[in-house]
mmCIF file of C-alpha atoms and ligand atoms in Angstrom:
data_model
loop_
_atom_site.group_PDB
_atom_site.id
_atom_site.type_symbol
_atom_site.label_atom_id
_atom_site.label_comp_id
_atom_site.label_asym_id
_atom_site.label_seq_id
_atom_site.Cartn_x
_atom_site.Cartn_y
_atom_site.Cartn_z
ATOM 1 C CA MET A 1 1.559 -12.722 -18.713
ATOM 2 C CA SER A 2 0.522 -16.571 -18.221
ATOM 3 C CA ASP A 3 4.395 -17.933 -18.473
ATOM 4 C CA LEU A 4 5.415 -14.572 -15.793
ATOM 5 C CA ASN A 5 2.786 -16.045 -13.135
ATOM 6 C CA GLN A 6 4.508 -19.266 -13.694
ATOM 7 C CA LEU A 7 7.970 -17.661 -12.111
ATOM 8 C CA HIS A 8 8.742 -17.167 -8.107
ATOM 9 C CA PRO A 9 7.704 -13.751 -7.586
ATOM 10 C CA ASP A 10 11.591 -13.026 -6.519
ATOM 11 C CA THR A 11 11.840 -13.887 -10.494
ATOM 12 C CA ALA A 12 9.234 -11.878 -11.851
ATOM 13 C CA THR A 13 10.068 -8.782 -9.959
ATOM 14 C CA VAL A 14 13.641 -9.186 -12.190
ATOM 15 C CA ALA A 15 12.277 -10.779 -15.462
ATOM 16 C CA ALA A 16 8.757 -9.030 -16.179
ATOM 17 C CA GLY A 17 8.580 -5.793 -18.566
ATOM 18 C CA ARG A 18 11.462 -6.530 -20.117
ATOM 19 C CA PRO A 19 11.818 -5.167 -24.483
ATOM 20 C CA ALA A 20 11.706 -8.502 -26.524
ATOM 21 C CA ARG A 21 14.782 -10.457 -26.538
ATOM 22 C CA ALA A 22 16.462 -10.128 -29.789
ATOM 23 C CA GLU A 23 19.441 -8.960 -30.922
ATOM 24 C CA GLN A 24 21.430 -5.432 -29.963
ATOM 25 C CA ALA A 25 17.739 -5.391 -28.675
ATOM 26 C CA PRO A 26 18.208 -2.909 -25.157
ATOM 27 C CA VAL A 27 17.997 -5.075 -22.027
ATOM 28 C CA ASN A 28 15.615 -2.362 -20.380
ATOM 29 C CA PRO A 29 12.486 -0.411 -21.997
ATOM 30 C CA PRO A 30 13.316 3.298 -23.279
ATOM 31 C CA VAL A 31 11.711 5.835 -22.036
ATOM 32 C CA VAL A 32 9.521 7.351 -24.435
ATOM 33 C CA LEU A 33 8.817 11.692 -24.089
ATOM 34 C CA SER A 34 6.287 12.238 -26.372
ATOM 35 C CA SER A 35 2.661 13.345 -25.470
ATOM 36 C CA THR A 36 1.191 12.324 -28.675
ATOM 37 C CA TYR A 37 1.845 9.513 -31.512
ATOM 38 C CA VAL A 38 1.400 9.156 -34.987
ATOM 39 C CA SER A 39 -1.985 7.597 -35.844
ATOM 40 C CA THR A 40 -4.938 7.965 -38.262
ATOM 41 C CA GLY A 41 -7.098 5.114 -37.414
ATOM 42 C CA SER A 42 -9.766 4.722 -34.521
ATOM 43 C CA PRO A 43 -8.416 5.970 -31.150
ATOM 44 C CA ASP A 44 -10.488 3.366 -29.276
ATOM 45 C CA SER A 45 -8.132 0.384 -30.948
ATOM 46 C CA GLY A 46 -6.205 0.205 -28.024
ATOM 47 C CA ASP A 47 -3.599 1.497 -30.134
ATOM 48 C CA LEU A 48 -0.987 4.538 -29.136
ATOM 49 C CA VAL A 49 -2.615 7.574 -29.688
ATOM 50 C CA TYR A 50 -2.018 9.978 -27.066
ATOM 51 C CA ALA A 51 -0.145 9.948 -23.536
ATOM 52 C CA ARG A 52 -2.831 10.532 -21.569
ATOM 53 C CA LEU A 53 -4.822 7.357 -23.090
ATOM 54 C CA GLY A 54 -1.707 5.561 -22.798
ATOM 55 C CA THR A 55 2.325 5.546 -23.419
ATOM 56 C CA GLU A 56 4.416 2.986 -23.884
ATOM 57 C CA THR A 57 6.519 3.428 -20.783
ATOM 58 C CA TRP A 58 3.645 2.394 -18.688
ATOM 59 C CA LEU A 59 3.667 -0.722 -20.455
ATOM 60 C CA PRO A 60 6.313 -2.797 -18.511
ATOM 61 C CA LEU A 61 5.488 -1.350 -15.087
ATOM 62 C CA GLU A 62 2.152 -2.420 -15.741
ATOM 63 C CA GLU A 63 2.991 -6.178 -17.024
ATOM 64 C CA ALA A 64 5.713 -6.310 -14.302
ATOM 65 C CA LEU A 65 2.937 -5.172 -11.745
ATOM 66 C CA ALA A 66 0.328 -8.133 -12.925
ATOM 67 C CA ALA A 67 3.067 -10.540 -12.961
ATOM 68 C CA LEU A 68 3.690 -9.893 -9.380
ATOM 69 C CA GLU A 69 -0.098 -9.801 -8.145
ATOM 70 C CA HIS A 70 -0.915 -12.567 -10.574
ATOM 71 C CA ALA A 71 -3.254 -10.564 -12.345
ATOM 72 C CA GLU A 72 -4.979 -11.811 -16.007
ATOM 73 C CA LEU A 73 -5.163 -8.157 -16.989
ATOM 74 C CA PRO A 74 -2.420 -5.313 -17.031
ATOM 75 C CA ALA A 75 -2.104 -3.188 -13.879
ATOM 76 C CA LEU A 76 -3.195 0.273 -14.867
ATOM 77 C CA ALA A 77 -0.498 2.631 -13.685
ATOM 78 C CA PHE A 78 -1.599 6.002 -12.052
ATOM 79 C CA ALA A 79 -0.044 9.188 -11.060
ATOM 80 C CA SER A 80 0.079 8.314 -7.132
ATOM 81 C CA GLY A 81 -1.563 5.830 -4.842
ATOM 82 C CA MET A 82 -4.398 8.218 -4.288
ATOM 83 C CA GLY A 83 -5.181 8.576 -7.946
ATOM 84 C CA ALA A 84 -5.587 4.817 -8.064
ATOM 85 C CA ILE A 85 -7.845 5.096 -4.721
ATOM 86 C CA SER A 86 -9.676 8.027 -6.073
ATOM 87 C CA ALA A 87 -10.623 5.566 -9.199
ATOM 88 C CA ALA A 88 -11.509 2.649 -7.384
ATOM 89 C CA LEU A 89 -14.050 4.814 -5.243
ATOM 90 C CA ASP A 90 -15.294 6.155 -8.408
ATOM 91 C CA LEU A 91 -16.579 2.642 -8.666
ATOM 92 C CA VAL A 92 -19.162 3.333 -6.580
ATOM 93 C CA PRO A 93 -22.437 3.965 -7.656
ATOM 94 C CA VAL A 94 -24.198 7.463 -6.412
ATOM 95 C CA GLY A 95 -25.889 6.583 -3.395
ATOM 96 C CA GLY A 96 -24.351 2.913 -2.891
ATOM 97 C CA GLU A 97 -22.083 2.057 -0.161
ATOM 98 C CA VAL A 98 -18.652 1.923 0.833
ATOM 99 C CA ILE A 99 -17.863 -0.112 4.360
ATOM 100 C CA ILE A 100 -14.135 0.888 5.128
ATOM 101 C CA PRO A 101 -11.682 0.199 8.081
ATOM 102 C CA ARG A 102 -11.948 2.892 10.655
ATOM 103 C CA HIS A 103 -7.604 2.712 10.114
ATOM 104 C CA SER A 104 -7.566 3.218 6.632
ATOM 105 C CA TYR A 105 -5.203 5.411 5.312
ATOM 106 C CA HIS A 106 -6.223 8.778 6.682
ATOM 107 C CA ALA A 107 -6.463 10.086 3.078
ATOM 108 C CA SER A 108 -8.437 7.260 1.904
ATOM 109 C CA LEU A 109 -11.025 8.118 4.353
ATOM 110 C CA VAL A 110 -10.948 11.590 3.521
ATOM 111 C CA ALA A 111 -10.992 10.483 -0.452
ATOM 112 C CA ALA A 112 -14.321 8.211 0.811
ATOM 113 C CA ARG A 113 -16.189 10.901 3.185
ATOM 114 C CA HIS A 114 -15.492 13.284 0.279
ATOM 115 C CA LEU A 115 -17.738 10.998 -2.118
ATOM 116 C CA ALA A 116 -20.467 10.759 0.651
ATOM 117 C CA GLU A 117 -21.154 14.236 0.642
ATOM 118 C CA ARG A 118 -20.971 14.754 -2.964
ATOM 119 C CA SER A 119 -22.946 11.887 -3.988
ATOM 120 C CA GLY A 120 -25.081 10.839 -1.534
ATOM 121 C CA VAL A 121 -23.024 7.344 -0.704
ATOM 122 C CA ARG A 122 -23.353 5.821 3.076
ATOM 123 C CA ILE A 123 -19.872 5.300 4.946
ATOM 124 C CA THR A 124 -19.711 2.572 7.738
ATOM 125 C CA GLU A 125 -16.601 2.576 9.022
ATOM 126 C CA VAL A 126 -15.534 -0.904 10.845
ATOM 127 C CA ASP A 127 -12.896 -2.462 12.789
ATOM 128 C CA ILE A 128 -11.641 -4.736 9.706
ATOM 129 C CA ALA A 129 -9.933 -7.312 11.738
ATOM 130 C CA GLU A 130 -13.448 -7.813 13.161
ATOM 131 C CA THR A 131 -15.049 -10.335 10.908
ATOM 132 C CA ASP A 132 -18.402 -10.526 12.693
ATOM 133 C CA GLN A 133 -18.867 -6.839 12.621
ATOM 134 C CA VAL A 134 -18.426 -6.043 8.922
ATOM 135 C CA SER A 135 -20.407 -9.197 8.322
ATOM 136 C CA ALA A 136 -22.815 -7.775 9.834
ATOM 137 C CA ALA A 137 -22.144 -4.471 8.267
ATOM 138 C CA LEU A 138 -22.592 -5.615 4.989
ATOM 139 C CA THR A 139 -25.488 -7.480 5.651
ATOM 140 C CA SER A 140 -27.306 -4.394 6.738
ATOM 141 C CA SER A 141 -26.216 -2.741 3.874
ATOM 142 C CA ALA A 142 -27.463 -5.658 1.815
ATOM 143 C CA GLN A 143 -30.811 -5.662 4.248
ATOM 144 C CA ARG A 144 -30.927 -1.421 2.638
ATOM 145 C CA GLY A 145 -30.962 -2.813 -0.783
ATOM 146 C CA HIS A 146 -26.978 -2.236 -1.687
ATOM 147 C CA ALA A 147 -24.254 -4.602 -2.879
ATOM 148 C CA PRO A 148 -21.449 -2.526 -1.002
ATOM 149 C CA VAL A 149 -18.190 -2.025 -1.496
ATOM 150 C CA LEU A 150 -15.838 -3.538 1.150
ATOM 151 C CA TRP A 151 -12.851 -1.147 1.196
ATOM 152 C CA VAL A 152 -9.688 -3.414 2.717
ATOM 153 C CA GLU A 153 -6.290 -2.568 4.004
ATOM 154 C CA SER A 154 -4.365 -5.368 5.749
ATOM 155 C CA PRO A 155 -2.066 -4.578 7.447
ATOM 156 C CA THR A 156 -4.468 -1.043 8.543
ATOM 157 C CA ASN A 157 -2.155 2.043 8.150
ATOM 158 C CA PRO A 158 -1.048 2.683 11.173
ATOM 159 C CA MET A 159 -3.115 0.216 13.354
ATOM 160 C CA LEU A 160 -1.515 -2.957 11.580
ATOM 161 C CA GLU A 161 -5.098 -4.777 11.866
ATOM 162 C CA VAL A 162 -5.048 -8.515 9.910
ATOM 163 C CA ALA A 163 -8.501 -8.932 8.027
ATOM 164 C CA ASP A 164 -9.279 -11.900 6.860
ATOM 165 C CA LEU A 165 -9.351 -11.526 3.106
ATOM 166 C CA PRO A 166 -10.995 -14.873 2.479
ATOM 167 C CA ALA A 167 -13.361 -14.742 4.402
ATOM 168 C CA LEU A 168 -14.603 -11.087 3.626
ATOM 169 C CA ALA A 169 -14.508 -11.917 -0.055
ATOM 170 C CA GLU A 170 -16.853 -14.418 0.482
ATOM 171 C CA ALA A 171 -18.986 -12.351 3.001
ATOM 172 C CA THR A 172 -18.719 -9.180 0.800
ATOM 173 C CA HIS A 173 -19.501 -11.444 -2.285
ATOM 174 C CA ALA A 174 -22.322 -13.346 -1.061
ATOM 175 C CA VAL A 175 -24.391 -10.313 -1.099
ATOM 176 C CA GLY A 176 -23.544 -8.952 -4.142
ATOM 177 C CA GLY A 177 -21.119 -6.459 -3.345
ATOM 178 C CA LEU A 178 -17.153 -5.807 -4.704
ATOM 179 C CA VAL A 179 -13.874 -5.868 -2.649
ATOM 180 C CA ILE A 180 -11.330 -3.027 -3.217
ATOM 181 C CA ALA A 181 -8.225 -4.257 -1.407
ATOM 182 C CA ASP A 182 -5.012 -1.534 -0.709
ATOM 183 C CA ASN A 183 -2.404 -3.916 -0.582
ATOM 184 C CA THR A 184 0.210 -0.856 -0.221
ATOM 185 C CA PHE A 185 1.698 -2.273 3.478
ATOM 186 C CA ALA A 186 1.570 -6.180 2.574
ATOM 187 C CA THR A 187 3.613 -5.528 -1.215
ATOM 188 C CA PRO A 188 2.056 -8.481 -3.529
ATOM 189 C CA LEU A 189 5.503 -10.081 -2.262
ATOM 190 C CA GLY A 190 3.700 -10.290 0.724
ATOM 191 C CA GLN A 191 -0.247 -11.136 0.029
ATOM 192 C CA ARG A 192 -1.821 -11.449 -3.310
ATOM 193 C CA PRO A 193 -5.436 -10.334 -3.060
ATOM 194 C CA LEU A 194 -6.409 -11.447 -6.012
ATOM 195 C CA GLU A 195 -6.258 -15.000 -4.961
ATOM 196 C CA LEU A 196 -7.600 -14.350 -1.635
ATOM 197 C CA GLY A 197 -11.003 -12.988 -3.124
ATOM 198 C CA ALA A 198 -10.789 -9.450 -3.934
ATOM 199 C CA ASP A 199 -12.283 -7.653 -6.785
ATOM 200 C CA VAL A 200 -9.640 -5.067 -7.125
ATOM 201 C CA VAL A 201 -6.243 -4.047 -5.434
ATOM 202 C CA VAL A 202 -4.649 -0.597 -5.591
ATOM 203 C CA HIS A 203 -1.390 0.444 -4.677
ATOM 204 C CA SER A 204 0.512 3.672 -3.633
ATOM 205 C CA VAL A 205 3.665 2.203 -5.789
ATOM 206 C CA THR A 206 5.632 5.410 -4.165
ATOM 207 C CA LYS A 207 6.406 2.743 -1.411
ATOM 208 C CA TYR A 208 8.100 -0.484 -1.474
ATOM 209 C CA LEU A 209 7.289 -1.221 -5.056
ATOM 210 C CA ALA A 210 9.573 1.974 -5.990
ATOM 211 C CA GLY A 211 11.330 1.535 -3.028
ATOM 212 C CA HIS A 212 13.646 4.841 -2.888
ATOM 213 C CA SER A 213 11.387 7.706 -1.332
ATOM 214 C CA ASP A 214 11.675 9.151 -5.213
ATOM 215 C CA VAL A 215 8.827 8.919 -6.536
ATOM 216 C CA ILE A 216 4.985 9.162 -6.713
ATOM 217 C CA LEU A 217 3.122 6.636 -8.368
ATOM 218 C CA GLY A 218 -0.209 4.472 -8.023
ATOM 219 C CA ALA A 219 -1.521 1.378 -10.098
ATOM 220 C CA ALA A 220 -4.881 -0.329 -9.473
ATOM 221 C CA LEU A 221 -5.310 -4.178 -10.840
ATOM 222 C CA THR A 222 -8.248 -6.513 -11.443
ATOM 223 C CA ASN A 223 -9.149 -9.488 -13.190
ATOM 224 C CA ASP A 224 -12.784 -8.468 -14.266
ATOM 225 C CA ALA A 225 -12.692 -7.165 -18.331
ATOM 226 C CA SER A 226 -15.572 -4.769 -16.878
ATOM 227 C CA LEU A 227 -13.800 -3.249 -13.467
ATOM 228 C CA HIS A 228 -10.613 -2.772 -15.780
ATOM 229 C CA GLY A 229 -12.387 -0.778 -18.033
ATOM 230 C CA GLN A 230 -14.250 1.205 -15.667
ATOM 231 C CA LEU A 231 -10.704 1.777 -14.043
ATOM 232 C CA ARG A 232 -9.111 2.650 -17.388
ATOM 233 C CA THR A 233 -11.846 5.399 -17.999
ATOM 234 C CA ARG A 234 -11.710 7.013 -15.143
ATOM 235 C CA ARG A 235 -7.961 7.027 -15.447
ATOM 236 C CA SER A 236 -8.058 8.749 -18.805
ATOM 237 C CA ILE A 237 -10.914 11.085 -17.849
ATOM 238 C CA GLY A 238 -9.404 11.855 -14.403
ATOM 239 C CA GLY A 239 -6.721 12.661 -16.022
ATOM 240 C CA ALA A 240 -4.430 11.041 -12.883
ATOM 241 C CA VAL A 241 -1.540 9.520 -15.111
ATOM 242 C CA ALA A 242 1.854 8.534 -14.436
ATOM 243 C CA GLY A 243 4.669 10.408 -15.986
ATOM 244 C CA PRO A 244 7.340 8.368 -18.139
ATOM 245 C CA TRP A 245 10.165 9.108 -16.156
ATOM 246 C CA GLU A 246 7.935 8.346 -12.481
ATOM 247 C CA ALA A 247 6.930 4.698 -14.960
ATOM 248 C CA TRP A 248 10.437 3.992 -15.841
ATOM 249 C CA LEU A 249 11.459 4.881 -12.089
ATOM 250 C CA ALA A 250 9.476 2.768 -10.146
ATOM 251 C CA LEU A 251 10.123 -0.336 -12.285
ATOM 252 C CA ARG A 252 13.741 0.375 -11.856
ATOM 253 C CA GLY A 253 13.196 0.270 -8.095
ATOM 254 C CA MET A 254 11.097 -3.018 -8.482
ATOM 255 C CA ARG A 255 13.705 -4.583 -9.863
ATOM 256 C CA THR A 256 15.117 -5.092 -6.000
ATOM 257 C CA LEU A 257 11.922 -5.728 -4.342
ATOM 258 C CA ALA A 258 12.325 -8.837 -3.301
ATOM 259 C CA LEU A 259 15.937 -8.604 -2.014
ATOM 260 C CA ARG A 260 14.845 -5.068 -0.112
ATOM 261 C CA VAL A 261 11.530 -6.906 1.138
ATOM 262 C CA GLN A 262 13.397 -10.022 2.937
ATOM 263 C CA ARG A 263 16.113 -7.579 4.350
ATOM 264 C CA SER A 264 13.428 -4.584 6.403
ATOM 265 C CA GLN A 265 11.173 -7.357 7.072
ATOM 266 C CA GLN A 266 14.054 -9.058 9.061
ATOM 267 C CA ASN A 267 14.991 -5.480 10.338
ATOM 268 C CA ALA A 268 11.439 -5.322 11.494
ATOM 269 C CA ALA A 269 11.882 -8.739 13.261
ATOM 270 C CA ILE A 270 14.526 -8.120 15.119
ATOM 271 C CA LEU A 271 13.529 -4.513 16.045
ATOM 272 C CA ALA A 272 10.005 -5.876 17.441
ATOM 273 C CA GLU A 273 11.530 -8.220 19.348
ATOM 274 C CA HIS A 274 14.334 -5.758 20.772
ATOM 275 C CA LEU A 275 11.524 -3.475 21.830
ATOM 276 C CA ALA A 276 8.807 -5.890 22.876
ATOM 277 C CA GLY A 277 11.190 -6.017 26.152
ATOM 278 C CA HIS A 278 11.922 -2.454 26.376
ATOM 279 C CA PRO A 279 12.296 -0.658 29.493
ATOM 280 C CA GLN A 280 11.676 2.657 27.659
ATOM 281 C CA VAL A 281 8.697 1.453 25.700
ATOM 282 C CA ALA A 282 5.317 1.305 26.370
ATOM 283 C CA SER A 283 3.981 -0.662 23.849
ATOM 284 C CA VAL A 284 4.941 -2.216 20.533
ATOM 285 C CA SER A 285 2.912 -3.408 17.682
ATOM 286 C CA TYR A 286 4.388 -6.165 14.970
ATOM 287 C CA PRO A 287 2.012 -8.523 13.320
ATOM 288 C CA GLY A 288 5.100 -10.927 13.333
ATOM 289 C CA LEU A 289 4.845 -11.116 17.143
ATOM 290 C CA PRO A 290 3.220 -13.926 18.929
ATOM 291 C CA ASP A 291 1.476 -11.691 21.201
ATOM 292 C CA HIS A 292 -0.284 -9.517 18.156
ATOM 293 C CA PRO A 293 -4.216 -9.669 18.184
ATOM 294 C CA GLN A 294 -4.079 -11.109 14.409
ATOM 295 C CA HIS A 295 -0.547 -13.351 14.116
ATOM 296 C CA GLU A 296 -1.889 -16.209 13.178
ATOM 297 C CA ARG A 297 -4.300 -14.794 10.783
ATOM 298 C CA ALA A 298 -1.549 -13.065 9.280
ATOM 299 C CA ALA A 299 1.506 -16.189 9.454
ATOM 300 C CA ALA A 300 -1.823 -17.918 7.838
ATOM 301 C CA GLN A 301 -2.539 -15.241 5.180
ATOM 302 C CA MET A 302 1.065 -13.676 4.607
ATOM 303 C CA SER A 303 4.265 -14.806 2.960
ATOM 304 C CA GLY A 304 5.661 -12.515 5.630
ATOM 305 C CA PHE A 305 4.754 -9.775 8.280
ATOM 306 C CA GLY A 306 5.769 -7.033 6.793
ATOM 307 C CA SER A 307 8.102 -4.229 7.424
ATOM 308 C CA ILE A 308 5.911 -1.664 9.316
ATOM 309 C CA LEU A 309 5.557 -1.534 12.818
ATOM 310 C CA THR A 310 4.230 0.773 15.713
ATOM 311 C CA LEU A 311 5.610 1.946 19.036
ATOM 312 C CA ARG A 312 4.696 4.175 21.940
ATOM 313 C CA PRO A 313 7.590 5.212 23.842
ATOM 314 C CA LEU A 314 7.501 6.372 27.678
ATOM 315 C CA GLY A 315 6.993 10.195 28.028
ATOM 316 C CA ALA A 316 3.803 10.196 25.776
ATOM 317 C CA VAL A 317 3.475 12.515 22.955
ATOM 318 C CA ALA A 318 6.035 14.904 24.270
ATOM 319 C CA GLY A 319 8.384 12.315 24.614
ATOM 320 C CA ALA A 320 7.395 10.616 20.703
ATOM 321 C CA GLU A 321 8.144 13.947 19.803
ATOM 322 C CA ALA A 322 11.220 14.699 21.370
ATOM 323 C CA LEU A 323 12.466 10.967 20.159
ATOM 324 C CA THR A 324 11.723 12.254 16.755
ATOM 325 C CA ARG A 325 14.058 15.354 16.893
ATOM 326 C CA SER A 326 16.438 13.080 18.871
ATOM 327 C CA LEU A 327 16.938 10.276 15.933
ATOM 328 C CA ARG A 328 20.746 10.589 14.068
ATOM 329 C CA LEU A 329 20.094 7.250 11.744
ATOM 330 C CA TRP A 330 16.102 6.995 11.497
ATOM 331 C CA VAL A 331 15.101 9.571 9.026
ATOM 332 C CA PRO A 332 11.586 11.744 10.728
ATOM 333 C CA ALA A 333 9.521 12.011 7.825
ATOM 334 C CA THR A 334 5.875 10.542 6.405
ATOM 335 C CA SER A 335 5.499 7.722 3.896
ATOM 336 C CA LEU A 336 7.090 4.691 4.188
ATOM 337 C CA GLY A 337 8.954 1.644 2.177
ATOM 338 C CA GLY A 338 11.981 3.261 1.295
ATOM 339 C CA VAL A 339 15.364 1.795 1.835
ATOM 340 C CA GLU A 340 16.142 4.486 4.980
ATOM 341 C CA SER A 341 14.707 3.572 8.061
ATOM 342 C CA SER A 342 11.998 6.682 8.876
ATOM 343 C CA LEU A 343 9.486 7.225 11.627
ATOM 344 C CA GLU A 344 6.852 9.599 12.659
ATOM 345 C CA ARG A 345 3.875 10.634 14.852
ATOM 346 C CA ARG A 346 0.424 9.666 13.052
ATOM 347 C CA ARG A 347 -1.328 11.996 15.018
ATOM 348 C CA ARG A 348 0.248 15.237 13.655
ATOM 349 C CA PHE A 349 -1.844 14.694 10.827
ATOM 350 C CA ALA A 350 -5.254 16.419 11.640
ATOM 351 C CA ALA A 351 -6.647 14.146 9.135
ATOM 352 C CA GLU A 352 -5.622 10.979 11.240
ATOM 353 C CA ALA A 353 -8.308 8.603 13.428
ATOM 354 C CA PRO A 354 -8.644 9.741 16.920
ATOM 355 C CA THR A 355 -8.900 6.396 17.952
ATOM 356 C CA VAL A 356 -5.168 6.313 16.636
ATOM 357 C CA PRO A 357 -3.072 7.058 20.168
ATOM 358 C CA GLU A 358 -1.766 10.218 20.183
ATOM 359 C CA ASP A 359 1.726 9.273 21.083
ATOM 360 C CA LEU A 360 1.330 6.323 18.400
ATOM 361 C CA LEU A 361 4.940 6.421 16.428
ATOM 362 C CA ARG A 362 4.515 4.828 12.947
ATOM 363 C CA LEU A 363 7.918 2.611 12.083
ATOM 364 C CA SER A 364 8.545 2.054 8.261
ATOM 365 C CA VAL A 365 12.151 -0.463 8.887
ATOM 366 C CA GLY A 366 14.864 -0.102 6.352
ATOM 367 C CA ILE A 367 17.452 -2.123 4.859
ATOM 368 C CA GLU A 368 19.911 -0.350 6.935
ATOM 369 C CA ASP A 369 22.356 -2.531 9.592
ATOM 370 C CA SER A 370 19.948 -3.546 12.575
ATOM 371 C CA GLY A 371 22.273 -3.090 15.458
ATOM 372 C CA ASP A 372 22.885 0.855 13.814
ATOM 373 C CA LEU A 373 18.868 0.921 13.890
ATOM 374 C CA ILE A 374 18.657 -0.307 17.142
ATOM 375 C CA ALA A 375 21.532 2.174 18.469
ATOM 376 C CA ASP A 376 20.463 4.972 17.458
ATOM 377 C CA LEU A 377 16.369 4.194 18.243
ATOM 378 C CA ASP A 378 17.707 3.287 22.364
ATOM 379 C CA GLN A 379 19.203 6.912 22.379
ATOM 380 C CA ALA A 380 16.228 8.455 21.421
ATOM 381 C CA LEU A 381 13.918 6.026 23.357
ATOM 382 C CA GLN A 382 16.059 7.830 26.297
ATOM 383 C CA VAL A 383 15.600 11.064 25.506
ATOM 384 C CA ALA A 384 11.728 10.503 25.576
ATOM 385 C CA ALA A 385 11.793 8.389 28.980
ATOM 386 C CA GLN A 386 12.876 11.898 30.126
ATOM 387 C CA TYR A 387 9.274 13.206 29.512
ATOM 388 C CA SER A 388 7.534 10.503 31.695
ATOM 389 C CA ALA A 389 6.281 11.516 35.032
HETATM 390 C C1 PLP B 1 -1.303 3.070 2.598
HETATM 391 C C2 PLP B 1 -1.643 3.579 1.703
HETATM 392 N N1 PLP B 1 -2.754 3.789 0.744
HETATM 393 C C3 PLP B 1 -2.241 4.930 -0.565
HETATM 394 C C4 PLP B 1 -1.104 5.932 -0.005
HETATM 395 C C5 PLP B 1 -1.632 6.893 -1.166
HETATM 396 O O1 PLP B 1 -0.050 6.844 -1.504
HETATM 397 P P1 PLP B 1 0.494 8.070 -2.610
HETATM 398 O O2 PLP B 1 0.959 8.810 -1.515
HETATM 399 O O3 PLP B 1 1.378 7.475 -3.431
HETATM 400 O O4 PLP B 1 -0.787 8.721 -3.568
HETATM 401 C C6 PLP B 1 -0.412 5.693 0.990
HETATM 402 C C7 PLP B 1 0.495 7.065 1.133
HETATM 403 O O5 PLP B 1 1.002 6.879 2.570
HETATM 404 C C8 PLP B 1 -0.632 4.676 2.296
HETATM 405 O O6 PLP B 1 -0.143 4.438 3.307
#
């Protein structure tokens, strides 16, 4: 693993998780379909025993993810991003405290609220880009006698707020707390939260890492052996385990991560610039635009601005809905990070935060030709504008 960490991330995505090199050895890891293993010794030895506890088809993916995040311990693959997130939230003790961005992925917020209801956990929602506000929440928690968990999403889904990860990690550790970062939007090629001070990183591998909208998978990573053990136990007991095909598909998708991210980011920058001056667009947000409130922070902390942008068309909600129906190339669908460009109005989900504007569209920019993407969006924006007063 340490050798892989020396490689450029673009190389690590290609080289990590290969079978040992030997004459006649396969270049790619095989898919092993077996629920159990021949074993006679102690099941706690770390050997393969039973596929809910571990399978060899997870291992190459877990090695590759660790290489990308520069984690010292292998990643833990989960059945979904939410599987990893639920396991990470289980690190919060009964009666503990969680500070979480008000614009986190809405299912993460729902999971945190469920924890609050059943385990007496106190949840404080914050504007994660406002470092002073988050620090004050950390101090209040410490004054109540807690070592809080700070949940970080950066950029947030869908409001694209960028958190000052190193400052927040320092403030959290100063009160004995733990930082858990959802790195789905940025990908490990865009930022490595463990190096910025996070204790645990979670991913929806479903998105950019797998990259083709054909697999649901998640992962958690940490450098801390005790946290690693707790997360592994949560996975084994909770049972949110990855299927071997899904693990294999995700690793196969990851091989082209660098190319996909490079292209989709390039497209996102072109689109953001086009939409910023567009007569039929009320507002556009992208961390790469100089007028984004945390543009400088994103430039300092990330090695790219990502491939998600948001826009509010003219025509309010009716316009936004007409726009999604009028698209021919962009796919009106939830999720993100696939090779295909897609978009959706986030408030169509009842669980979405009420502070997300009703007419806000979240765009996941894919790897198509940027001219084709612009042409399709432009004709749909014209339709939307017909709904403006
Ligand atoms: C930022 C973020 N985290 C986590 C998840 C959940 O991942 P999954 O759908 O793989 O469970 C999502 C899904 O949309 C997401 O956008």
